[in-house]
Short mmCIF file of C-alpha atoms and ligand atoms in Angstrom, two decimals:
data_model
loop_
_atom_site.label_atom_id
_atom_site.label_comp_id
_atom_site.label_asym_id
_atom_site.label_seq_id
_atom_site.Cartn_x
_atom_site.Cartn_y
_atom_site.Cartn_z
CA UNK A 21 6.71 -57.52 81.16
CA UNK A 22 7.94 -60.81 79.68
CA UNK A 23 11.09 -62.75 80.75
CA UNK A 24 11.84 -64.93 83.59
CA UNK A 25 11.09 -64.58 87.21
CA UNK A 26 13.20 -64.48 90.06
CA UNK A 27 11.66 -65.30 93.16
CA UNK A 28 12.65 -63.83 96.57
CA UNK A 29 12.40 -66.57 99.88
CA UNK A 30 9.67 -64.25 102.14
CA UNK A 31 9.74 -66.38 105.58
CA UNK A 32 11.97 -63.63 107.10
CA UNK A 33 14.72 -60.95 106.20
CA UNK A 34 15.06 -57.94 103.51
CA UNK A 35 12.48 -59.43 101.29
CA UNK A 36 10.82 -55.65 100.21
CA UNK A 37 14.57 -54.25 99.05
CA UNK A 38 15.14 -57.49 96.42
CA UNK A 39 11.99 -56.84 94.97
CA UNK A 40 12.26 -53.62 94.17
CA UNK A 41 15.59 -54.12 92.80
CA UNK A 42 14.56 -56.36 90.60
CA UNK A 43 11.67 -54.33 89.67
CA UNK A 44 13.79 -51.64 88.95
CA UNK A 45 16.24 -53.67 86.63
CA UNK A 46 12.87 -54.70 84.59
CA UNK A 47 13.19 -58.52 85.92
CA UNK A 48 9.82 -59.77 87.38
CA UNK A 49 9.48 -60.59 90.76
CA UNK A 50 7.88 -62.80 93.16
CA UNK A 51 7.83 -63.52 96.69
CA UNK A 52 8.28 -67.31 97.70
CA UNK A 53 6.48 -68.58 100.85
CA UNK A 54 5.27 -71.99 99.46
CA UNK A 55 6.00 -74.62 97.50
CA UNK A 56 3.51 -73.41 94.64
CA UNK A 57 4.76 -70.01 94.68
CA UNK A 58 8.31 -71.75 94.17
CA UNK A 59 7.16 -73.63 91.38
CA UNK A 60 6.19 -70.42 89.93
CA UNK A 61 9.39 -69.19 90.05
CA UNK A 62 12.55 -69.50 87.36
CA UNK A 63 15.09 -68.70 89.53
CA UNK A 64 15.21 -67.82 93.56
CA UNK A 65 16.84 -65.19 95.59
CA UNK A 66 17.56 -66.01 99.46
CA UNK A 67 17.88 -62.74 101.57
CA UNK A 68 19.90 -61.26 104.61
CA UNK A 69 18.52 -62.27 107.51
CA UNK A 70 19.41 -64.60 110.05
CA UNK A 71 20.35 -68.07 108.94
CA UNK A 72 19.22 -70.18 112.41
CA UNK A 73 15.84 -69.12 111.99
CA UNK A 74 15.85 -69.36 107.99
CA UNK A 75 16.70 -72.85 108.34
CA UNK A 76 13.78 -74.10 111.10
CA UNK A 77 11.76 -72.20 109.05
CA UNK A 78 12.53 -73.81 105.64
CA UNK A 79 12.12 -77.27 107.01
CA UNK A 80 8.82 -76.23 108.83
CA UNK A 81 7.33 -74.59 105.34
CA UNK A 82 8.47 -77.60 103.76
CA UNK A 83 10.64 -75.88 101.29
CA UNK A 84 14.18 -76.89 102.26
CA UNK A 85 13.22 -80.24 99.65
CA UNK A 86 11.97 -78.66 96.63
CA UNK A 87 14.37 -75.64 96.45
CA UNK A 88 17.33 -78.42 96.71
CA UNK A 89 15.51 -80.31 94.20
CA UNK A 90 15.04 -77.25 91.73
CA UNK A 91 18.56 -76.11 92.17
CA UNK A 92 19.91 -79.82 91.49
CA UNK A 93 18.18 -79.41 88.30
CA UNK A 94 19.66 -75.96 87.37
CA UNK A 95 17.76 -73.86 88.79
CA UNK A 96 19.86 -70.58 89.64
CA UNK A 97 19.57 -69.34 92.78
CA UNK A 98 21.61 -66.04 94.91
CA UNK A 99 22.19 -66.16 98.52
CA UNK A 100 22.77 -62.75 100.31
CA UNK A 101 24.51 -62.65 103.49
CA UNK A 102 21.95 -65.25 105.52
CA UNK A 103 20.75 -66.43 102.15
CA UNK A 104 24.72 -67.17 101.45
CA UNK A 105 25.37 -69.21 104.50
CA UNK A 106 21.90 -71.30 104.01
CA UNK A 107 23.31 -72.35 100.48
CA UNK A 108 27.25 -73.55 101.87
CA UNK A 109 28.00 -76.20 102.10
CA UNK A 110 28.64 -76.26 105.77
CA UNK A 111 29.46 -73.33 108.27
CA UNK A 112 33.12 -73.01 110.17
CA UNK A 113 33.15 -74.08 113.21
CA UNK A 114 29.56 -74.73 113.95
CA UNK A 115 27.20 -77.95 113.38
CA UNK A 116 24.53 -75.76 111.52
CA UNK A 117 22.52 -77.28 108.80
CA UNK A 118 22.37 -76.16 105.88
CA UNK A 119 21.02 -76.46 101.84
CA UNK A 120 24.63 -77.35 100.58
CA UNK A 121 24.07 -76.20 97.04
CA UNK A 122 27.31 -74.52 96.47
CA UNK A 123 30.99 -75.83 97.62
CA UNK A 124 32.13 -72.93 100.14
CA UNK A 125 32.65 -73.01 104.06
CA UNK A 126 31.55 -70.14 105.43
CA UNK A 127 32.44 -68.24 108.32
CA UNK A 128 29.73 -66.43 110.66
CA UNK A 129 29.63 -62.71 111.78
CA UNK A 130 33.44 -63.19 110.25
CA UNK A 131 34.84 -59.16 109.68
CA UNK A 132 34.38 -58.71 113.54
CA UNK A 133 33.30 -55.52 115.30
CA UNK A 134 34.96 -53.05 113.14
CA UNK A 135 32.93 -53.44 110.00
CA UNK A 136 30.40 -55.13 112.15
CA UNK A 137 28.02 -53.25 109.64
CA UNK A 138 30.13 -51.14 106.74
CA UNK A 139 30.08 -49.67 103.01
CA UNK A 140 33.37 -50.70 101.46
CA UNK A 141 33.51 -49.99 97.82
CA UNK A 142 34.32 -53.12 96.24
CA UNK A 143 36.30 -53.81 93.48
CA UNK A 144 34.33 -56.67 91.01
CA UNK A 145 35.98 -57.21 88.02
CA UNK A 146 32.92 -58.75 86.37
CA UNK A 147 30.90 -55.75 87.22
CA UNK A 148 32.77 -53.10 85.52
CA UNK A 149 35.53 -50.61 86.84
CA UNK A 150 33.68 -48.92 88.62
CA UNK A 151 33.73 -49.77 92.62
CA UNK A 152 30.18 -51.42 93.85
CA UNK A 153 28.86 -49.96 97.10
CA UNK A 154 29.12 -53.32 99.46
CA UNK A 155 27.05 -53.05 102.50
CA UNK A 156 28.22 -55.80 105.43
CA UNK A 157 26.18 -56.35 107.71
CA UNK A 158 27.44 -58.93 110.33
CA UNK A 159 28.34 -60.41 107.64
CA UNK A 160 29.85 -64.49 106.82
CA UNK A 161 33.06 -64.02 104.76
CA UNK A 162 34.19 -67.02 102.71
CA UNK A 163 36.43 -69.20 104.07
CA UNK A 164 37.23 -71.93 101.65
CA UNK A 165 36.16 -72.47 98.30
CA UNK A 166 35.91 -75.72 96.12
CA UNK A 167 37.38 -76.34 92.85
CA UNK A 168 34.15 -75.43 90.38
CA UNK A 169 33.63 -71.63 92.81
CA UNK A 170 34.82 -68.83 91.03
CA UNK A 171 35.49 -66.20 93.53
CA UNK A 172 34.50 -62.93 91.99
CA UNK A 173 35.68 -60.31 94.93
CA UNK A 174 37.43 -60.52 97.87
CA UNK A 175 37.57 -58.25 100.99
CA UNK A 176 40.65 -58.01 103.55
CA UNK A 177 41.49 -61.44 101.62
CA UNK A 178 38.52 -63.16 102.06
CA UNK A 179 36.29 -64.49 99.25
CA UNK A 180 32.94 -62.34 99.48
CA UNK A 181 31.32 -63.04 95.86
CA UNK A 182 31.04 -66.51 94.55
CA UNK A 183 29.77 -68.26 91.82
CA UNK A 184 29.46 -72.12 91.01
CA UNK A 185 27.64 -72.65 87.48
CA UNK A 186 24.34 -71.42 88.23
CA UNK A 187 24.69 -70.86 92.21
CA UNK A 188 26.04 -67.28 93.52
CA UNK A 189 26.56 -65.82 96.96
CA UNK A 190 27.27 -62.57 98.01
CA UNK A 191 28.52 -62.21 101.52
CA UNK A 192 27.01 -58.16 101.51
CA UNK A 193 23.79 -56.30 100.54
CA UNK A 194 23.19 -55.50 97.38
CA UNK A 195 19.70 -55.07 97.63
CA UNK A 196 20.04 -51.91 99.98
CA UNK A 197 22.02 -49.70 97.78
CA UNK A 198 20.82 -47.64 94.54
CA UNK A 199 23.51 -49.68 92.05
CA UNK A 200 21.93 -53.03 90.58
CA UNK A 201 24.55 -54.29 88.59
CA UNK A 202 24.54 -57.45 90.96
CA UNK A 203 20.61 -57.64 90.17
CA UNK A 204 21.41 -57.45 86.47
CA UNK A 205 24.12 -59.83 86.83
CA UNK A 206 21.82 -62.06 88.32
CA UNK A 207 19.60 -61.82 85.36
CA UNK A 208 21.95 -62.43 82.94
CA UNK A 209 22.66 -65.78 84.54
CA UNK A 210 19.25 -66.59 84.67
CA UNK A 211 18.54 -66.06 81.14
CA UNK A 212 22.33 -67.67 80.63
CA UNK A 213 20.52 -71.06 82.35
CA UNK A 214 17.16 -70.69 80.32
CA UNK A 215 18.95 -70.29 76.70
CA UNK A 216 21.96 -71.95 77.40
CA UNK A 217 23.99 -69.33 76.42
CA UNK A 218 27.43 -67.86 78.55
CA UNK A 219 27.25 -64.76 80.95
CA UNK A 220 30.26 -62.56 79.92
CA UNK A 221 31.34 -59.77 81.90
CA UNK A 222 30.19 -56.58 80.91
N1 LIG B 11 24.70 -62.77 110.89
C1 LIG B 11 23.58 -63.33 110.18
C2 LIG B 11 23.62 -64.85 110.23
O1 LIG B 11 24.62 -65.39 110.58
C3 LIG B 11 23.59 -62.87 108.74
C4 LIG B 11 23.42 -61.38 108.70
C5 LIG B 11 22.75 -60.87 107.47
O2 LIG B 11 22.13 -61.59 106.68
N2 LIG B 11 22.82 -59.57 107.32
O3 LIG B 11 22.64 -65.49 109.92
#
């Protein structure tokens, strides 16, 4: 296989499930536990998880520095769920750290009990007509976003897919359903940052 590769953040979380969706989209994969293994990588993927524990754990691997570095010169980089609220820029209502390498605020365990964990099918323009099977899982919704975010869907008015320049978030799973087109997107703006050339929507 030739072409980039997108690295998945293994300290904790659904590290397995991004792998093999990449896999199965034909984009080589890597898991990232150190800093050489980052190096390695052309891109990065941040899982679900839980964010508290992602953080300490970044900072103790020494990795919070060199991913911030690599993303402050372009690297692109996808935050699911956990991996979403590790990349804001800072978290409503609590004093959690964070990577602040896009320019949302975002909310915590937001959609309550109700769709404490749910499959909505999601309406993503970029993606196609056809709905995407979004799995929440105590999930952050978005709750402000900064001039340069695009927000590419929204659920019960809430920004839950957004993209600065080379930075995305998604506040569900893709990872844990059959459909890649998230994956593939993904790619294409990985191989948009390596050739300079513009992601359109398919
Ligand atoms: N609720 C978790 C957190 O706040 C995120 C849940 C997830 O990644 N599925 O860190």
């Amino acid at each position: 296989m030739a072409g980039p590769v997108v690295g998945v953040l293994a300290l904790q979380g659904d590290v397995v499930e991004h792998l093999r969706a990449l896999e199965a989209n034909g984009t080589r994969a890597l898991e990232v536990k150190t800093e050489r293994q980052l190096a390695a990588a052309d891109a990065l993927i941040i899982p679900g998880g839980e964010s508290t524990t992602v953080i300490k754990l970044l900072e103790r691997f020494g990795l919070a520095a060199p991913i911030t570095a690599r993303v402050a010169a372009g690297m692109p980089l996808w935050g699911t769920c956990m991996g979403m609220i590790v990349a804001a820029h800072d978290v409503a209502g609590l004093a959690q750290p964070t990577l602040d390498l896009i320019d949302i605020t975002v909310r915590r365990n937001a959609f309550g009990r109700q769709i404490a964990s749910a499959e909505v099918a999601l309406d993503i323009p970029v993606l196609g007509p056809a709905p995407f099977p979004a799995i929440f899982i105590r999930a952050p919704w978005i709750e402000r976003a900064g001039l340069g975010v695009e927000v590419l869907a929204t659920h019960e008015g809430h920004g839950v897919f957004v993209r600065q320049g080379h930075v995305m978030g998604t506040s569900f799973h893709p990872e844990l359903t059959g459909d890649n087109r998230v994956h593939a997107y993904f790619a294409r703006l990985v191989a948009e940052a390596q050739t300079g050339l513009v992601v359109r929507a398919s």
